[in-house]
GROMACS .gro file of C-alpha atoms in nm:
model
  160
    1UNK     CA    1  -0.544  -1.294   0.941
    2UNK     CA    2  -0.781  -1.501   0.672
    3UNK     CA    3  -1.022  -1.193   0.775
    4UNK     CA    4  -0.796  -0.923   0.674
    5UNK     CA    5  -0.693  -1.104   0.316
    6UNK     CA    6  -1.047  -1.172   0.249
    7UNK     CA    7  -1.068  -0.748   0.295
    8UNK     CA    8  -0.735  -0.727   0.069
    9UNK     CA    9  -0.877  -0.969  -0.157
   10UNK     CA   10  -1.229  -0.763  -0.194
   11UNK     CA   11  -1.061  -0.396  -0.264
   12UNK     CA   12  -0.842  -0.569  -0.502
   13UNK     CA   13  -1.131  -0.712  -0.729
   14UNK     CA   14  -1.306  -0.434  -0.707
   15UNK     CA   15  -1.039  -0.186  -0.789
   16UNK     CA   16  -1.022  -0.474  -1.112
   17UNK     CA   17  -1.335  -0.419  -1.260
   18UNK     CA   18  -1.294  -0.033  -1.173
   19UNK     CA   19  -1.017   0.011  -1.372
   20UNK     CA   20  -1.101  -0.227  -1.662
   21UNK     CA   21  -1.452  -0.035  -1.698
   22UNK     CA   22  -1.256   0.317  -1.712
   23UNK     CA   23  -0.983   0.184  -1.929
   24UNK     CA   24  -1.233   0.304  -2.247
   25UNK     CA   25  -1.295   0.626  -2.089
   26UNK     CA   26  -0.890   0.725  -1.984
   27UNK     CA   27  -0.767   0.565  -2.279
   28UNK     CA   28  -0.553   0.812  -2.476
   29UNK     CA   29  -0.532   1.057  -2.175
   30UNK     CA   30  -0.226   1.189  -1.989
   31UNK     CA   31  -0.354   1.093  -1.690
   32UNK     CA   32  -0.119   0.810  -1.639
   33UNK     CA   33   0.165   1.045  -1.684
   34UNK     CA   34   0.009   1.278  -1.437
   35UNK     CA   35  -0.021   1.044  -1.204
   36UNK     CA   36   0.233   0.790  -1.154
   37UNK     CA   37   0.534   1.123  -1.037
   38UNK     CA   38   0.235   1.258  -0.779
   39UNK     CA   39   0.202   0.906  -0.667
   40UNK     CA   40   0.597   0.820  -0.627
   41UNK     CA   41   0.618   1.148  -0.427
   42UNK     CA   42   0.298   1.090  -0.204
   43UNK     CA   43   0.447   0.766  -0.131
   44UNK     CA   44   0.796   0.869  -0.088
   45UNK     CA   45   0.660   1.165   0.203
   46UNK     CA   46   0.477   0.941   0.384
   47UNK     CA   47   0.811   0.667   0.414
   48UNK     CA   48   0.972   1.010   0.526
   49UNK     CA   49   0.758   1.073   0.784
   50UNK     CA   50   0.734   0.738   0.897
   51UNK     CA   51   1.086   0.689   0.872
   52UNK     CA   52   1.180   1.031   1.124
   53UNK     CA   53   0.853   0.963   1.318
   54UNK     CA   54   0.900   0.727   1.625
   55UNK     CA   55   0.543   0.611   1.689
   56UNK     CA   56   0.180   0.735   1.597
   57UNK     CA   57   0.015   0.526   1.918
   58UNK     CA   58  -0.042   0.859   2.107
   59UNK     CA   59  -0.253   1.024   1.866
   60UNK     CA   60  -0.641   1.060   1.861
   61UNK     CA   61  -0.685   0.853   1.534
   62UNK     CA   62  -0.416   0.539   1.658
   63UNK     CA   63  -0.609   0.530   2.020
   64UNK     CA   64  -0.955   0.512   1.885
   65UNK     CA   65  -0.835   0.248   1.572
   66UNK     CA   66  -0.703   0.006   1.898
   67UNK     CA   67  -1.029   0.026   2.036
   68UNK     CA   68  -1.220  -0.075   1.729
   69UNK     CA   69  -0.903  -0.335   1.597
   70UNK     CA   70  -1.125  -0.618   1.810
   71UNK     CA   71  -1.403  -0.659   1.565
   72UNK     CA   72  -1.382  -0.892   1.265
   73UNK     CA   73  -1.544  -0.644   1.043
   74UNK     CA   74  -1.317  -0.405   1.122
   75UNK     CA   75  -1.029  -0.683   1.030
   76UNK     CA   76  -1.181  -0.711   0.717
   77UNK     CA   77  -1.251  -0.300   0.638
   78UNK     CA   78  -0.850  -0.252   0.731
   79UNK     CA   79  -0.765  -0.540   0.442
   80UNK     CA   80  -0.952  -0.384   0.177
   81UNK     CA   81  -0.800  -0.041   0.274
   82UNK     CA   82  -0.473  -0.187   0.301
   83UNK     CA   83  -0.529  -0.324  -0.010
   84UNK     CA   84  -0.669   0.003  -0.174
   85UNK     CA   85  -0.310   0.206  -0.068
   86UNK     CA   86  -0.214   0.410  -0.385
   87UNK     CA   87   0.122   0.281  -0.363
   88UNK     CA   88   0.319   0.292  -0.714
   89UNK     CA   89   0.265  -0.120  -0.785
   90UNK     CA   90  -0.135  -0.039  -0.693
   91UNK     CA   91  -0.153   0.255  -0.969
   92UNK     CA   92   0.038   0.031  -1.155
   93UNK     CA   93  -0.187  -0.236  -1.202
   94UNK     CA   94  -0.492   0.030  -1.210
   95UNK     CA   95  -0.342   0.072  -1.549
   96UNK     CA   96  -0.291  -0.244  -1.636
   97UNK     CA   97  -0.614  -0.341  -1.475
   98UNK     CA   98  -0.756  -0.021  -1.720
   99UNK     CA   99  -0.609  -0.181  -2.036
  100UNK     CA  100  -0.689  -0.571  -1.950
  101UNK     CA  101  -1.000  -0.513  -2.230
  102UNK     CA  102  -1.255  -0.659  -2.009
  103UNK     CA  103  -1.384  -0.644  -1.604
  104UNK     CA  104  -1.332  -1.005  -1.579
  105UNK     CA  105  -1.000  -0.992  -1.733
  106UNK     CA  106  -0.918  -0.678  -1.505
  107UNK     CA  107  -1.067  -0.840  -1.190
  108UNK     CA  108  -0.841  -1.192  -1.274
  109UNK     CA  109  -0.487  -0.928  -1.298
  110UNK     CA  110  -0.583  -0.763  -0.962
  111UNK     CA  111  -0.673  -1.166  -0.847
  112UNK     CA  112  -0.271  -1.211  -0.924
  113UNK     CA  113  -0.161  -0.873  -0.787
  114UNK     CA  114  -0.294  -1.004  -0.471
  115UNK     CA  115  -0.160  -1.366  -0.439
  116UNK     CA  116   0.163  -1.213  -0.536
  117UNK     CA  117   0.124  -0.975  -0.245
  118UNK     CA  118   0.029  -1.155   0.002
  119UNK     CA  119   0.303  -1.385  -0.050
  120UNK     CA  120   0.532  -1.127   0.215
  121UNK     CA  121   0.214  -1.146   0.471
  122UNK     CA  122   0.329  -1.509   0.553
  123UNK     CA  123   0.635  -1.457   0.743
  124UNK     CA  124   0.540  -1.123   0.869
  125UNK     CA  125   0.363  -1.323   1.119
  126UNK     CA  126   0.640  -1.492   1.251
  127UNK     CA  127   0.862  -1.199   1.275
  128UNK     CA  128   0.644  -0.942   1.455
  129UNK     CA  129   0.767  -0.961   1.747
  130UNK     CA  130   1.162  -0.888   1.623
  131UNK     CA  131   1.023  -0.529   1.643
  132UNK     CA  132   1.040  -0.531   2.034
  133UNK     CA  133   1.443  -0.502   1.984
  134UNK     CA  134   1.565  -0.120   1.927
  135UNK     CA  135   1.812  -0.221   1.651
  136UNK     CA  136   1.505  -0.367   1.439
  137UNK     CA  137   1.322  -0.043   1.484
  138UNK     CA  138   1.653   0.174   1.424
  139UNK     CA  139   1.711  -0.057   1.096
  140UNK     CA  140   1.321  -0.014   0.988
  141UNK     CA  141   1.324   0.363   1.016
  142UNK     CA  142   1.645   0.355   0.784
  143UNK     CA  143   1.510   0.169   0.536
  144UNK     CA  144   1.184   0.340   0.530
  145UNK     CA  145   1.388   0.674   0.516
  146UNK     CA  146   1.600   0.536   0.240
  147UNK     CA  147   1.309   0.414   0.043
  148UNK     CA  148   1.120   0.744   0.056
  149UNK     CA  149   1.425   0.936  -0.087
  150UNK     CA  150   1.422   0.698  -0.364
  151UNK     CA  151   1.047   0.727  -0.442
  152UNK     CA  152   1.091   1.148  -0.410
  153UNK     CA  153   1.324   1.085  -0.629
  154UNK     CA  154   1.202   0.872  -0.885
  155UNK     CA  155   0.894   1.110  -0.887
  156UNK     CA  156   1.060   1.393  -0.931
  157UNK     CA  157   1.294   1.247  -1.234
  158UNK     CA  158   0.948   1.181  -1.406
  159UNK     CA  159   0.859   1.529  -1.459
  160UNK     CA  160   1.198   1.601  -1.551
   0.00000   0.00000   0.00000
């Protein structure tokens, strides 16, 4: 667990001092406005697809990530990718991370991004195993469904 935040914690800073050095260079471009309706609906396929999909543990790439989940550096690579999603909040705070006026200031906003995000990663290890129960699953797939028509549609009203 400590493994995988230290990852999370890693791709956040990083992705700080990214986006405070290219705040000068995107300044005054549109590619915020590009951006954030590609992201929404990128993010709001992929909760479709998880939502109608019932399991990914047969494929190639799900059997050969089990075999590898063992190693701690592994642990820690899956954090900072986790961590690294382009999610809306992430491209979020790559612009506010790209407008912060410094790397250290950009690195300490991506610092609270992260304790406010790993905040949810608490519980989620006590309730794990809830997911055993079919109505869990049933309700999770609804919600993920229901949250990905939200994001298409969020994404789409920004071009509109």
């Amino acid at each position: 667990f400590f493994l995988f935040l230290a990852g999370r914690l890693g791709g956040y800073l990083v992705a700080g001092a990214a986006a405070a050095a290219g705040g000068r260079f995107l300044s005054g471009s549109s590619f915020a406005a590009f951006s954030a309706p590609v992201v929404y609906l990128l993010t709001g396929a992929a909760l479709l697809f998880f939502g109608f999909s019932r399991s990914f543990s047969g494929t190639l790439m799900c059997r050969s990530l089990n075999k590898a989940a063992d190693s701690p550096g592994f642990i820690s690579l899956a954090g900072m990718a986790t961590g690294l999603s382009p999610c809306p909040p992430f491209v979020a705070m790559v612009l506010v991370g790209g407008e912060a006026g410094g790397v250290i200031a950009g690195m300490a906003a991506f610092l609270g991004f992260f304790i406010a995000t790993s905040l949810y990663l608490i519980p989620s290890l006590f309730l794990a195993d809830l997911s055993r129960f079919p109505v869990v699953r049933a309700s999770s797939s609804a919600a993920s469904i229901a949250s990905g028509m939200i994001f298409i549609y969020k994404g789409w009203s920004l071009w509109s």
